XYZ file of C-alpha atoms in Angstrom:
671
model
C 36.172 88.979 162.138
C 39.883 89.408 161.558
C 41.524 88.818 158.261
C 44.819 86.935 157.988
C 46.635 90.181 157.333
C 45.218 91.786 160.458
C 46.168 88.715 162.415
C 49.700 89.002 161.145
C 49.789 92.681 162.069
C 48.441 91.998 165.545
C 50.889 89.166 166.048
C 53.799 91.276 164.928
C 52.701 94.134 167.123
C 52.378 91.854 170.117
C 55.803 90.411 169.396
C 57.310 93.872 169.241
C 55.555 94.938 172.392
C 56.739 91.870 174.257
C 60.257 92.123 172.850
C 60.191 88.741 171.055
C 61.806 88.117 167.675
C 59.720 87.412 164.535
C 61.220 83.940 164.358
C 59.139 82.863 167.334
C 55.840 83.324 165.498
C 52.721 81.254 165.922
C 51.904 78.356 163.555
C 49.204 80.550 161.983
C 51.937 82.600 160.222
C 53.432 79.495 158.630
C 49.970 78.443 157.555
C 49.489 81.871 155.987
C 52.740 81.467 153.973
C 51.639 78.030 152.930
C 48.292 79.411 151.782
C 50.059 82.112 149.743
C 52.258 79.503 148.093
C 49.250 77.399 147.173
C 47.408 80.424 145.849
C 50.387 81.514 143.687
C 50.907 77.996 142.409
C 47.263 77.646 141.457
C 47.416 81.054 139.757
C 50.472 80.067 137.713
C 48.821 76.861 136.611
C 46.334 78.850 134.577
C 47.749 78.880 131.050
C 44.741 80.318 129.232
C 45.451 84.017 128.772
C 41.916 84.694 127.550
C 40.378 83.373 130.771
C 42.765 85.455 132.866
C 41.893 88.530 130.836
C 38.167 87.871 131.241
C 38.436 87.262 134.987
C 40.466 90.401 135.502
C 37.955 92.436 133.503
C 35.059 91.073 135.639
C 36.869 91.932 138.854
C 37.520 95.450 137.638
C 33.903 95.955 136.649
C 32.703 94.577 139.987
C 34.178 97.563 141.817
C 31.624 100.209 142.600
C 33.607 103.419 142.344
C 36.170 104.593 139.864
C 38.807 105.034 142.564
C 38.424 101.394 143.606
C 38.890 100.323 139.994
C 42.032 102.433 139.731
C 43.457 101.009 142.956
C 42.695 97.475 141.829
C 44.449 97.997 138.491
C 47.484 99.544 140.174
C 47.729 96.616 142.607
C 47.594 94.216 139.636
C 50.369 96.116 137.859
C 52.480 96.128 141.015
C 51.897 92.411 141.517
C 52.917 91.650 137.922
C 56.081 93.714 138.348
C 56.926 91.868 141.582
C 56.394 88.516 139.876
C 58.544 89.585 136.905
C 61.454 90.675 139.105
C 61.194 87.522 141.206
C 61.252 85.394 138.059
C 64.333 87.203 136.717
C 66.198 86.803 140.005
C 65.400 83.117 140.175
C 66.455 82.639 136.558
C 69.774 84.393 137.167
C 70.447 82.245 140.233
C 69.652 79.095 138.290
C 71.879 80.182 135.368
C 74.720 81.009 137.750
C 74.413 77.601 139.358
C 74.344 76.025 135.905
C 77.442 77.967 134.802
C 79.377 76.882 137.880
C 78.668 73.279 136.944
C 79.226 73.580 133.175
C 82.227 76.000 133.281
C 84.689 74.484 135.732
C 87.475 77.070 135.344
C 88.013 79.642 138.087
C 88.026 83.369 137.248
C 91.823 83.655 136.909
C 92.030 80.865 134.338
C 88.951 82.192 132.556
C 90.658 85.565 132.183
C 93.715 83.883 130.667
C 91.478 82.049 128.196
C 89.731 85.300 127.235
C 93.116 86.961 126.735
C 93.807 84.478 123.910
C 90.625 85.416 122.016
C 90.131 88.290 119.611
C 88.348 91.421 120.752
C 85.042 90.631 119.063
C 84.859 87.172 120.666
C 85.560 88.652 124.099
C 82.676 91.098 123.655
C 80.361 88.268 122.625
C 81.406 86.207 125.650
C 80.847 89.149 128.003
C 77.220 89.341 126.880
C 76.602 85.683 127.759
C 76.391 85.748 131.568
C 77.403 87.817 134.562
C 80.355 85.537 135.338
C 81.828 86.007 131.865
C 81.072 89.719 132.046
C 83.115 90.085 135.235
C 85.971 88.079 133.735
C 85.889 90.033 130.462
C 86.198 93.315 132.362
C 89.783 92.443 133.301
C 92.542 94.437 131.596
C 94.323 91.328 130.297
C 91.343 90.513 128.064
C 92.008 93.711 126.075
C 95.786 93.485 125.923
C 95.588 92.596 122.200
C 92.962 94.831 120.590
C 91.911 93.609 117.143
C 89.215 95.786 115.549
C 89.907 95.055 111.862
C 86.674 94.700 109.882
C 85.667 94.361 106.252
C 83.320 97.372 106.481
C 83.531 100.425 108.774
C 81.969 99.416 112.088
C 84.269 101.008 114.682
C 84.511 104.630 115.757
C 86.886 106.595 117.962
C 84.798 106.013 121.085
C 85.090 102.235 120.811
C 88.867 102.420 120.363
C 89.248 104.807 123.298
C 87.107 102.569 125.514
C 89.168 99.499 124.627
C 92.445 101.304 125.340
C 91.150 102.538 128.694
C 90.038 99.024 129.642
C 93.453 97.619 128.774
C 95.307 100.279 130.731
C 98.961 99.464 131.300
C 98.461 95.902 130.007
C 98.045 97.060 126.387
C 100.350 95.156 124.015
C 98.811 95.245 120.532
C 96.385 97.372 118.491
C 94.986 96.536 115.050
C 92.603 99.051 113.477
C 91.092 99.754 110.086
C 89.366 98.141 107.155
C 90.590 95.191 105.106
C 88.713 93.933 102.032
C 87.263 90.433 101.971
C 89.704 87.686 100.995
C 92.876 89.631 101.885
C 95.413 89.017 104.597
C 98.065 91.184 106.171
C 100.718 88.464 106.013
C 104.181 89.450 104.827
C 104.716 88.963 101.119
C 101.058 88.814 100.208
C 100.465 89.771 96.576
C 96.904 90.887 97.272
C 96.280 94.649 97.265
C 95.641 95.868 100.791
C 95.145 99.540 99.969
C 91.441 100.259 99.917
C 88.986 102.956 100.886
C 85.813 103.100 102.884
C 83.538 103.331 99.862
C 85.075 100.385 98.062
C 85.066 98.214 101.158
C 81.428 98.974 101.788
C 80.399 98.195 98.229
C 82.294 94.924 98.104
C 81.148 93.643 101.456
C 77.630 92.607 100.563
C 76.023 94.975 103.061
C 72.391 95.736 102.362
C 71.375 99.087 100.978
C 69.348 99.906 104.096
C 72.421 99.497 106.295
C 74.422 101.754 103.994
C 71.633 104.292 103.899
C 71.383 104.387 107.683
C 75.074 105.285 107.848
C 74.900 108.065 105.259
C 75.623 111.463 106.731
C 76.866 109.972 109.994
C 80.417 109.746 111.258
C 79.666 107.136 113.935
C 81.459 104.336 112.069
C 84.447 106.292 110.743
C 87.882 106.336 112.348
C 89.414 109.822 112.308
C 92.803 111.303 113.113
C 92.099 111.211 116.861
C 91.421 107.464 117.062
C 94.780 106.877 118.797
C 94.743 109.964 121.001
C 94.178 107.797 124.097
C 97.720 106.445 123.784
C 99.182 109.799 124.789
C 96.879 110.365 127.781
C 98.198 110.253 131.361
C 101.697 111.063 130.206
C 101.688 108.321 127.576
C 101.034 105.498 130.056
C 98.700 103.445 127.773
C 101.265 103.357 124.962
C 104.319 102.777 127.139
C 104.094 98.976 126.823
C 102.641 98.779 123.301
C 104.527 96.291 121.128
C 102.414 96.037 117.946
C 100.508 98.679 115.950
C 98.714 97.872 112.670
C 96.706 100.508 110.770
C 94.780 99.667 107.585
C 93.055 102.159 105.249
C 92.270 104.856 107.825
C 91.700 107.659 105.327
C 91.425 110.501 107.857
C 94.695 109.774 109.629
C 97.364 112.418 108.996
C 101.040 112.932 109.772
C 100.591 114.916 112.981
C 98.255 112.382 114.602
C 100.423 109.398 113.659
C 103.640 111.047 114.849
C 102.021 111.928 118.181
C 100.973 108.314 118.656
C 104.420 106.956 117.748
C 106.032 109.335 120.228
C 104.046 107.609 123.004
C 105.251 104.095 122.057
C 108.977 103.838 122.893
C 108.958 100.013 123.015
C 107.152 99.420 119.732
C 108.453 96.345 117.886
C 105.972 95.818 115.039
C 104.529 98.635 112.906
C 102.343 98.083 109.836
C 100.791 100.991 107.929
C 98.696 100.343 104.812
C 96.627 102.870 102.882
C 97.139 105.764 105.322
C 97.794 109.240 103.910
C 101.097 109.897 105.680
C 104.556 110.660 104.330
C 107.372 108.134 104.329
C 110.000 110.628 105.462
C 108.181 111.909 108.541
C 107.051 108.429 109.557
C 110.511 106.864 109.361
C 112.073 109.864 111.093
C 109.633 109.433 113.960
C 110.312 105.681 114.085
C 114.076 106.197 114.189
C 113.682 108.841 116.899
C 111.059 107.304 119.203
C 111.042 103.544 118.393
C 114.669 102.333 118.355
C 113.673 98.732 119.194
C 111.685 98.278 115.983
C 111.966 94.770 114.484
C 109.201 94.633 111.859
C 108.200 97.565 109.647
C 105.634 97.252 106.836
C 104.653 100.444 105.023
C 102.463 100.413 101.898
C 101.892 103.750 100.205
C 98.414 105.026 99.416
C 99.749 107.024 96.425
C 101.939 104.634 94.467
C 105.166 106.085 93.111
C 104.552 109.706 94.149
C 106.208 109.734 97.587
C 109.801 110.783 96.913
C 110.542 112.855 100.010
C 112.823 110.380 101.806
C 116.317 111.786 101.446
C 119.745 110.267 102.054
C 120.398 111.787 105.537
C 117.075 110.466 106.807
C 117.885 107.038 105.372
C 121.259 106.987 107.139
C 119.645 108.025 110.414
C 117.028 105.294 110.094
C 119.677 102.620 109.474
C 121.789 103.872 112.369
C 118.985 104.184 114.966
C 117.029 100.991 114.134
C 119.617 98.208 113.840
C 117.265 95.438 115.065
C 114.952 95.394 112.041
C 114.540 91.885 110.627
C 111.512 92.484 108.369
C 111.247 95.538 106.117
C 108.541 96.162 103.514
C 108.336 99.483 101.655
C 105.714 98.979 98.952
C 104.712 101.563 96.368
C 107.430 104.146 97.068
C 110.046 105.730 94.850
C 113.251 104.010 95.959
C 116.476 104.576 94.081
C 119.141 101.867 93.936
C 121.511 103.636 96.306
C 118.800 103.866 98.993
C 118.045 100.162 98.682
C 121.779 99.436 98.900
C 122.033 101.505 102.092
C 119.125 99.619 103.659
C 120.318 96.127 102.711
C 123.896 96.775 103.748
C 123.212 98.841 106.878
C 120.529 96.633 108.450
C 122.686 93.636 109.332
C 119.831 91.586 110.862
C 117.503 91.971 107.886
C 115.914 88.635 106.875
C 112.736 89.526 104.977
C 112.530 92.412 102.505
C 109.683 93.491 100.225
C 110.008 96.346 97.713
C 106.935 95.521 95.623
C 105.454 98.211 93.338
C 108.567 100.353 93.818
C 109.623 102.927 91.238
C 113.145 103.887 90.079
C 114.534 100.591 91.417
C 116.468 98.816 88.651
C 118.256 96.171 90.738
C 121.749 97.489 89.964
C 122.620 97.424 93.666
C 122.075 93.659 93.942
C 125.016 92.395 91.895
C 127.664 93.862 94.240
C 125.668 93.469 97.428
C 127.158 90.139 98.495
C 130.715 91.206 97.681
C 130.351 94.292 99.893
C 129.217 92.261 102.888
C 125.528 93.112 102.776
C 122.435 90.940 102.677
C 124.097 87.858 104.119
C 121.146 87.217 106.443
C 118.470 87.604 103.771
C 115.976 84.738 103.574
C 113.089 86.231 101.585
C 113.270 88.943 98.890
C 110.135 90.131 97.086
C 110.529 92.458 94.082
C 107.041 92.055 92.659
C 105.731 94.522 90.034
C 108.792 96.810 90.174
C 108.325 98.837 86.995
C 112.001 99.622 86.350
C 113.528 96.288 87.432
C 115.916 95.176 84.666
C 116.263 91.709 83.222
C 120.074 91.799 83.211
C 120.284 92.815 86.878
C 118.061 89.900 87.864
C 120.230 87.586 85.770
C 123.409 88.843 87.472
C 121.838 88.437 90.904
C 120.766 84.859 90.198
C 124.246 84.168 88.869
C 125.646 85.310 92.218
C 123.187 83.007 93.987
C 124.336 80.071 91.855
C 127.967 81.012 92.574
C 127.400 80.547 96.310
C 126.475 84.007 97.602
C 123.371 84.697 99.715
C 123.460 81.212 101.210
C 120.460 81.822 103.476
C 118.207 83.128 100.696
C 115.376 80.657 100.077
C 112.618 82.699 98.370
C 112.764 85.239 95.517
C 109.779 86.800 93.747
C 110.369 88.760 90.511
C 106.837 88.540 89.095
C 105.727 91.531 87.082
C 102.455 92.368 85.385
C 104.269 94.709 82.987
C 107.272 92.474 82.399
C 110.912 93.151 83.239
C 112.686 96.114 81.672
C 115.096 95.449 78.832
C 118.588 96.915 78.454
C 119.403 100.276 76.965
C 117.160 102.399 79.188
C 114.113 101.792 76.999
C 111.220 101.097 79.369
C 108.796 100.316 76.539
C 110.403 97.057 75.447
C 109.684 94.531 78.178
C 110.650 90.926 78.862
C 107.744 88.577 79.510
C 109.613 85.302 79.833
C 111.921 83.627 82.357
C 114.111 81.944 79.733
C 117.164 83.957 80.822
C 117.129 82.323 84.276
C 119.476 79.320 84.707
C 116.805 77.261 86.418
C 118.583 73.923 86.044
C 121.824 75.168 87.596
C 119.899 76.997 90.295
C 118.024 73.875 91.358
C 121.199 71.805 91.308
C 123.087 74.239 93.532
C 120.133 75.278 95.723
C 117.463 72.538 95.800
C 115.524 74.304 98.586
C 115.349 77.599 96.662
C 111.916 78.944 95.609
C 111.727 81.264 92.599
C 108.438 82.953 91.677
C 108.381 84.522 88.195
C 104.820 85.121 87.019
C 104.338 87.097 83.809
C 101.286 87.769 81.612
C 100.262 84.736 79.571
C 99.508 86.605 76.325
C 102.222 89.032 75.293
C 103.930 90.012 72.079
C 107.101 88.316 73.300
C 105.245 85.004 73.176
C 104.311 85.729 69.561
C 107.994 86.238 68.800
C 108.879 82.770 70.042
C 107.919 81.377 66.581
C 109.814 83.804 64.333
C 109.425 84.144 60.542
C 112.757 82.374 60.130
C 111.101 79.172 61.341
C 108.462 79.384 58.655
C 111.078 80.205 56.044
C 113.085 77.163 57.028
C 109.929 75.088 56.863
C 109.207 76.371 53.337
C 112.780 75.738 52.200
C 112.489 72.122 53.364
C 109.352 71.714 51.277
C 111.173 73.095 48.235
C 114.017 70.632 48.734
C 111.551 67.760 48.959
C 109.855 68.875 45.778
C 113.201 69.155 43.946
C 114.100 65.647 45.055
C 110.779 64.354 43.789
C 111.318 66.102 40.463
C 114.792 64.592 40.131
C 113.432 61.145 40.860
C 110.704 61.604 38.302
C 113.241 62.753 35.718
C 115.404 59.728 36.410
C 112.356 57.488 36.001
C 111.589 59.175 32.713
C 115.144 58.599 31.507
C 114.907 54.952 32.436
C 111.633 54.685 30.547
C 113.232 56.296 27.518
C 116.090 53.818 27.631
C 113.632 50.946 27.775
C 111.748 52.354 24.817
C 114.958 52.654 22.841
C 115.720 49.071 23.608
C 112.291 48.026 22.272
C 112.897 49.901 19.016
C 109.258 50.974 18.801
C 109.229 54.621 17.747
C 105.466 55.124 17.855
C 105.086 53.731 21.303
C 107.996 55.822 22.506
C 106.404 59.015 21.249
C 103.078 58.227 22.912
C 104.711 57.385 26.202
C 106.832 60.525 26.100
C 103.730 62.658 25.597
C 101.944 61.000 28.488
C 104.959 61.425 30.767
C 105.209 65.083 29.857
C 101.556 65.622 30.716
C 101.886 63.858 34.075
C 104.991 65.830 34.946
C 103.288 69.093 34.058
C 100.274 68.270 36.249
C 102.494 67.320 39.182
C 104.418 70.558 38.939
C 101.251 72.612 38.819
C 99.882 70.795 41.874
C 103.048 71.333 43.915
C 103.258 74.973 42.849
C 99.661 75.623 43.990
C 100.274 73.864 47.312
C 103.426 75.889 47.863
C 101.665 79.173 47.089
C 98.836 78.353 49.520
C 101.326 77.583 52.278
C 103.206 80.797 51.635
C 99.974 82.796 51.856
C 99.081 80.993 55.111
C 102.425 81.846 56.713
C 102.160 85.452 55.524
C 98.761 85.766 57.204
C 100.151 84.279 60.430
C 103.074 86.720 60.425
C 100.717 89.612 59.716
C 98.529 88.702 62.680
C 101.597 88.453 64.886
C 102.770 91.877 63.829
C 99.338 93.366 64.501
C 99.225 91.791 67.973
C 102.717 93.062 68.720
C 101.795 96.570 67.579
C 98.622 96.573 69.674
C 100.374 95.456 72.845
C 103.192 97.933 72.310
C 100.654 100.744 71.884
C 98.850 99.728 75.068
C 102.108 99.651 77.013
C 103.082 103.098 75.720
C 99.637 104.444 76.631
C 99.906 103.097 80.173
C 103.336 104.632 80.599
C 102.138 107.984 79.273
C 99.136 107.954 81.610
C 101.366 107.244 84.567
C 103.847 109.998 83.691
C 101.048 112.508 83.113
C 99.469 111.662 86.461
C 102.861 111.885 88.174
C 103.660 115.283 86.662
C 100.172 116.502 87.477
C 100.644 115.495 91.109
C 103.927 117.400 91.254
C 102.239 120.474 89.802
C 99.512 120.275 92.431
C 102.131 120.121 95.181
C 103.802 123.213 93.749
C 100.449 124.966 93.610
C 99.812 124.137 97.264
C 103.205 125.523 98.253
C 102.558 128.621 96.168
C 99.140 129.131 97.765
C 100.692 128.803 101.212
C 103.260 131.492 100.406
C 100.487 133.690 99.025
C 98.521 133.308 102.257
C 101.549 134.344 104.275
C 102.035 137.357 102.036
C 98.355 138.291 102.322
C 98.615 137.966 106.100
C 101.602 140.294 106.281
C 100.022 142.743 103.815
C 96.845 142.783 105.875
C 98.691 143.741 109.054
C 100.710 146.307 107.127
C 97.547 147.957 105.789
C 98.266 147.125 102.164
C 95.522 146.188 99.684
C 94.716 142.520 99.140
C 96.006 141.118 95.847
C 94.682 137.750 94.665
C 97.142 135.953 92.399
C 96.075 132.874 90.425
C 97.861 129.585 91.231
C 100.802 128.657 89.059
C 100.076 125.790 86.671
C 102.716 124.595 84.214
C 100.460 123.435 81.388
C 103.429 122.734 79.135
C 104.206 119.580 81.112
C 100.648 118.231 80.910
C 99.259 116.253 78.028
C 96.486 117.501 75.775
C 93.016 117.500 77.251
C 90.703 114.897 75.753
C 87.216 113.699 76.596
C 88.526 110.131 76.820
C 90.431 110.945 80.029
C 87.967 112.637 82.370
C 89.924 111.488 85.436
C 92.627 114.115 84.798
C 91.412 117.354 86.312
C 92.997 120.521 84.988
C 92.802 123.527 87.340
C 91.433 126.754 85.908
C 93.568 129.907 85.889
C 91.956 133.323 86.444
C 93.388 136.833 85.955
C 94.637 138.785 88.956
C 92.286 141.223 90.615
C 92.684 143.813 93.366
C 90.399 143.582 96.376
C 90.930 146.498 98.818
C 90.521 145.654 102.476
C 88.602 148.894 103.204
C 86.681 151.195 100.840
C 88.433 154.523 100.207
C 87.131 157.510 102.224
C 84.766 159.849 100.371
C 85.373 163.593 100.432
C 82.697 165.743 102.177
C 80.328 167.824 100.092
C 80.768 171.596 99.912
C 78.814 173.567 102.489
C 78.098 170.463 104.578
C 79.771 169.587 107.834
C 78.902 165.902 107.551
C 81.345 163.265 106.311
C 80.930 159.742 104.992
C 79.958 157.085 107.456
C 83.135 155.118 106.812
C 85.311 158.114 106.105
C 85.945 158.994 109.751
C 87.079 156.666 112.483
C 85.852 158.869 115.343
C 83.165 156.922 117.267
C 81.225 160.099 118.003
C 81.280 161.095 114.346
C 80.078 157.642 113.305
C 77.277 157.817 115.886
C 76.143 161.228 114.636
C 76.129 160.067 111.027
C 74.048 156.991 111.890
C 71.516 159.048 113.836
C 71.377 161.596 111.027
C 70.714 158.851 108.462
C 67.780 157.584 110.565
C 66.140 160.723 111.952
C 67.402 163.339 109.513
C 69.581 166.378 110.193
C 69.264 167.949 113.649
C 67.046 170.989 113.976
C 68.870 174.193 114.830
C 67.437 176.801 117.208
C 67.070 180.327 115.787
């Protein structure tokens, strides 16, 4: 008796032997397919997994030999795999058909839609279906790479992969870490400088996630994160228009300058919290990026970068005339440098010098008369430590007089207050009373002035001076004198009436009573006056104490800043000294001279006294010089012995003989 499979084999063999195609099969083959369909359908109808497990176990146990059981199990595994693959293929076909109905856009329009999304959304869409995956693989979808996160999640491999996908279509790159609740918009007062540790702690990430990243560098951007821009002769960076870098701690000058050299058409550059120098960065921008229009640079070490000299400033102004937005925040900018920038950059509209040091504002009063700053629309001078009150007043007077007609926004807010005249940085101005606000609003109704100062300051306590209380007390004295005069007049009138009555006894009694009442009134007013005087003295004493406390705190902050600044300068000198010492050691080594270790130079006279209250100031230790010879001196041979020291001779044969002698003893001599 033939099974259906044997019948199929025989039929196929007969068809092949007769030269007929498989399509001309007998109706038995179609019946066989129909039977298989019914059998599979009935099998899939069984939803009880326990019954299937029991049936399969019975069938396995019904086999006589172990080999039959093994073959049966393998056939079941193969059948389950075939069913799984068939189910996946059918599901993909059904999903594709569903996507063609639900998503009506063709691939070219889908790619344009994906190009408008951020990088993270494109990656999410690519994982949805095969159609989106093919569309997301297009280079236009990665033309604007945005990998800014609140915690470190991106490494160099991800950035390199994105740049390679974009290819020649790359237009924008945004990398780094930004804290929660901050934005990179121009003029934002929120601090953007951060570090990886702070961003991780403030992000709300669980401890297990942090612990899994400890000791790994997989989520840290390093100095080579932009190395792909210079590959293939700089082709990926040839069309780059925007580059934003935020808090990449391991980026250095060499890596950034190499990347900027590969971006000749860069228009927008923003660098925040990156440990690079202002001078080298702006020199590279003026040399390789002459089309620059927007430059935002926020220092990671506030007030300590003072390496930008006048020639470099002139070169920057001359080579980058198209800049419309300039923000240099946290640098040491003198007034003459600011004047060169505002006057030389004729197209400048938005400027931000927040947290700048050494900038007093003296260059602003003559800026309009010299033909500079006519295109300015926004000027932000927030938290400039040395900005003077008088210079701001002169500048606003020029605005009221009709200069800077396009200026519509000015920010002079300061957490430490504006500096007073006379070069004394301790006395600060915490009020905007010197600003002619009424005239300013009348002349420029669309002008916005931001002047935020601390609410509680000793200048507020001085608003009600002791002279006010004195005047108040003098008024009380005048009132009391008037009352006394009135009472005396009343007494005189009473005396006249008594004289008219001609009653001497009654007059004496009334005079005594009037004297007693007058005495009591005077005592009452004197006590009230003394209590008020004591009250005003206590108020003035509290004001003086508050003023003294705030002045002491301001002086302490200034001293801490100057100490930290001087300490940083000393460290830079020590680094330069150590570099020169290394060069000298290198030359001495090649010249055969002994190695001399010299301690680093530390000028302790410029540093403040060491106290336990300031553990953040680290003082380097100085050690005495010591001589370290490169090679031990040769030892002289003993008398009567032909052997020398192992290191005393440079002859290889002599060294070999001494080593063998030290191991096996002296050689035996024949008689």
